[in-house]
Amino acid sequence: MFLQTFITYLLTVQSGYMILISCIHVQILRRAWKYQILDMSARMEDSQYSGQTVTLWREMTGLLIRDTNSMGGREVMKRSWRKRLTIGICLMMSIAALGGCSGDNGSAGEAGGDGPTPISIWMSMNTNASITLKSMNEITAIKEWEKKTITKIEFQHPAVGAETEQFNVMIASNQLPDAMFVNGDYAKLFNDGIIIRLNDLIDEYAPNLKKILDENPEVAKQLKADNGDIYAIPHLRLGEYKTFGGTFIRQDWLDELKLEKPETIEEWETVLKAFKEKKGVAAPLLFGAPPKMSTMGPAAPTYLEAYGITNNTFMKDGKVVYGPIEPEYKEFLTMFHRWYQEGLIDPDFATNDQKTYDAKILSSQAGAFFTFIGGGVGRYLPALQETDPNANLTATQYPVLNKGDEPLFTGRSWEWSSSGVVLTNSNKHPEETVKALDYFFSEEGHMLKNFGMEGLTYTMKDGYPTYTDEILKNPDGLSVAQAMAKHFIANYPFVGEDDDRYNEQYYQLQQQKDAAVLFSKYSENTLKVGLPPTSLTTEESTEYSKIMSDIGTYRDEMFVKFVIGVEPIENFDKFVDQINKFNVKRAIEIQQAALDRYNAR
Amino acid sequence: MKELSNKLSLLWLNYKKNKAIYWMALPVVLYFLVFKYLPMYGVIIAFKDYSVGKGIWGSDWVGLQHFRDFFQSYYFWRILKNTLLLSFYQLLFGFPAPILLALLLNELRHEIFKRTVQTISYIPHFISIVVICGMIVDFSSRDGLFNTIIGYFGGQSSALLSDPANFRTIYTASSIWQELGFSSIIYLAALSGINPELYDAANVDGASRLRQVWHITLPGIIPMIMILLILRIGGLMEIGFEKIILLYNPNVYDTADVISTFVYRKGISESAEFSYTTAVGLFQSVINFTLLIGANRLSKAISNTKLF
């Protein structure tokens, strides 16, 4: 390994020097040429490259060497590649958009004769799957799906952590796959001419999905845009399980300190204080970080939501409201600032990433934190118990202000999770694509998606599909989530319908089963405050995202400043003023109009 | 007209004489044409409301709307200030550092020692920026190297990279550390071009080492310093995008967010405001261009050294 690195290093340095020498050569030529015309190109080269010919070699040598260094970790290489790709594509964006070189987009040409139809699908790779597989093409169920539907699926995966970037670049360059699994602004994608309308295709080629939509008008209402258009083959959750995560607390510490599981904010404060003082925990309440740079993370809003508002737009008595400018937000900030000063929340909340987040939990430095029932608890609890057999986690109800209140926000998803597969305008086989995707809504496809192959990953016991040891006690030591991801697509969103029987078995540990019951208890309340999947017109969507992206950055920064205390809480009014200046009123109006249209559907 | 044809015939003569050289330059010329000039066409979208479906020509013209939006934006002054300040610090502290190192190295007479110092000082340049930033992030974490040192002297440990007050220092210092050695090479090259007889003459006249540096060495490399300074000023608004992206987090946007990172976030990573960000990027390039021309003029007026 070392030798290989060394040789590659030598080679790249060598080629670096070659470039360097040729650059010097050019430099000398430049000096030698007396003619204005020739000097022009060199002059422009300077202003283009911020002048530094030095930079040129530096950039070049730097780029080359970067590759060698990143041999250390795949992640690093990906990141550096991603950046180069992004920059490169940005530069060429315009050429590509010209259409002059749109060329072949990766999917093979026309299907020859009776062979399988080639379909490319863009989709980000789930982390549980990426542990064992390079591409979703290797998933057992996908191979079976290809056979059943006579298609040849080619998955295109963006680099982990760069999904949005790569999606935007792909859209801008108009180099589209046949289909994309997205969770996005469907109406805008349609109006921009990127995706196609699916109504007629579904009527004709997706009998199974059509049947579900006919039987569940509420679901159809969510899926259809205001004008009745359908743009996505959806991922649906019709069953009972619609809440998948929440705050977990160290039950063993509660027992040790003889404390009750906290329900109200006040009780939480007592418990966190006890953790801090008696257990010496660095981060009694851990939050922040995942997913991606968001300073709020998923855990902090839980405590905000105890005040009856949330971090974004939501419904209050049927009207759209923006949480951070409501007076309750100030109360929350005051409370959270106090918690920060008293050391009850993780002091590093703003800089945590997934790694530090995990490390704090696994080294028993965190008392309570947000995680998902399946992938989170299933991973943390066994690992914790390995070092400390007494360690135990338990789910806590979403906190409230007063004893006896019912929590409003529970992270319950709608039947349509707003994600699904869209067909792009460069799809040459829309009928076959829709047919193939509809397979997952058939009885056979549904089983394949949720349970995999009979005999290999599940067996029928009294009509109940029971997972085999391949999934539950994987011989290669994979966790349940990882083993599932290797064989079928149940534990993350993809076209088709989730099956409750999968969730029942996915949650193997008692703590997980309890959590699912606990979190579901008040989940219906969320329907009263959560915005349904509304759809915006292109103009609205552009205006809305422009306003909200400024506000979002500002809100996140100020949240941190208020909590840390750089900005005194007295300045809350200024904060609200500034958000108003960003024209939050218009954004609310847009959402309200969309909500009214949704209700009129 | 006559002048032009004269020039062309001269060019033709020159071409016939130096055929090989022209052909050798061809790939470079092509490189710039294809990768630098052709994409410039896309700049048009800064003046349009670019919609992917309609394409560059099909989108509607909006004139200077995006520029106006940017100038009125809440973040305009902040990112402009950050861009200029970070560049200015780089210039103020980063520019003289390699000159100083080159001068010091030049005074060393012990060959092996000199070589060793030089090698060690330019090694960081060859480490990928991703790795460098990983190291910096690691070192400045709550239990990292820097905090251990601070703790050793009795200070409080804190997450250094989440405090806006530290960002500029960390950024500038690490840049100097990384580029110091490599940048000094060019000065050392210039130094080796100075006629040694000048030193001998100075010795005969009894000039001290310091005098020699002041009156022979420094004047000898002034043209090189001026040229590099002009180039540097031309890139004043263009501050290392990769490094900031890898180092910053929303907490330090206050001092770390610069034009290029703003463009990256608004254009690609968060929202997809292609037209707006193109306008912002164009604004940056125009300022750079103006600065470059200005610095060149100024340098020509002051020291008679010029780039073009």
PDB file of C-alpha atoms in Angstrom, chain A residues 34 71 97 116 125 182 205 333 361 378 446 470-471 485 503 537 556 573 575:
ATOM      1  CA  LYS A  34       6.947  41.070 -29.971  1.00  0.00           C
ATOM      2  CA  MET A  71      -6.294   7.495  -1.554  1.00  0.00           C
ATOM      3  CA  ALA A  97     -27.363  24.114 -22.326  1.00  0.00           C
ATOM      4  CA  PRO A 116     -34.919  -5.711 -21.946  1.00  0.00           C
ATOM      5  CA  MET A 125     -27.840   5.958  -2.357  1.00  0.00           C
ATOM      6  CA  VAL A 182     -36.782  13.068  -6.013  1.00  0.00           C
ATOM      7  CA  TYR A 205     -50.045   1.444 -17.965  1.00  0.00           C
ATOM      8  CA  LEU A 333     -34.997  31.162  22.798  1.00  0.00           C
ATOM      9  CA  ILE A 361     -23.708   8.980  22.111  1.00  0.00           C
ATOM     10  CA  GLY A 378     -30.940  -0.351  16.255  1.00  0.00           C
ATOM     11  CA  HIS A 446     -45.279  -5.189  -3.015  1.00  0.00           C
ATOM     12  CA  GLU A 470     -30.447 -13.657   6.641  1.00  0.00           C
ATOM     13  CA  ILE A 471     -32.183 -10.427   7.701  1.00  0.00           C
ATOM     14  CA  ALA A 485     -30.933  -2.625   2.372  1.00  0.00           C
ATOM     15  CA  ASN A 503     -42.093  -2.253  10.463  1.00  0.00           C
ATOM     16  CA  THR A 537     -46.811  27.719  -9.614  1.00  0.00           C
ATOM     17  CA  ASP A 556     -30.234  29.680  11.518  1.00  0.00           C
ATOM     18  CA  ASP A 573     -37.822  42.364  17.891  1.00  0.00           C
ATOM     19  CA  PHE A 575     -34.796  39.808  14.412  1.00  0.00           C
TER      20      PHE A 575
END
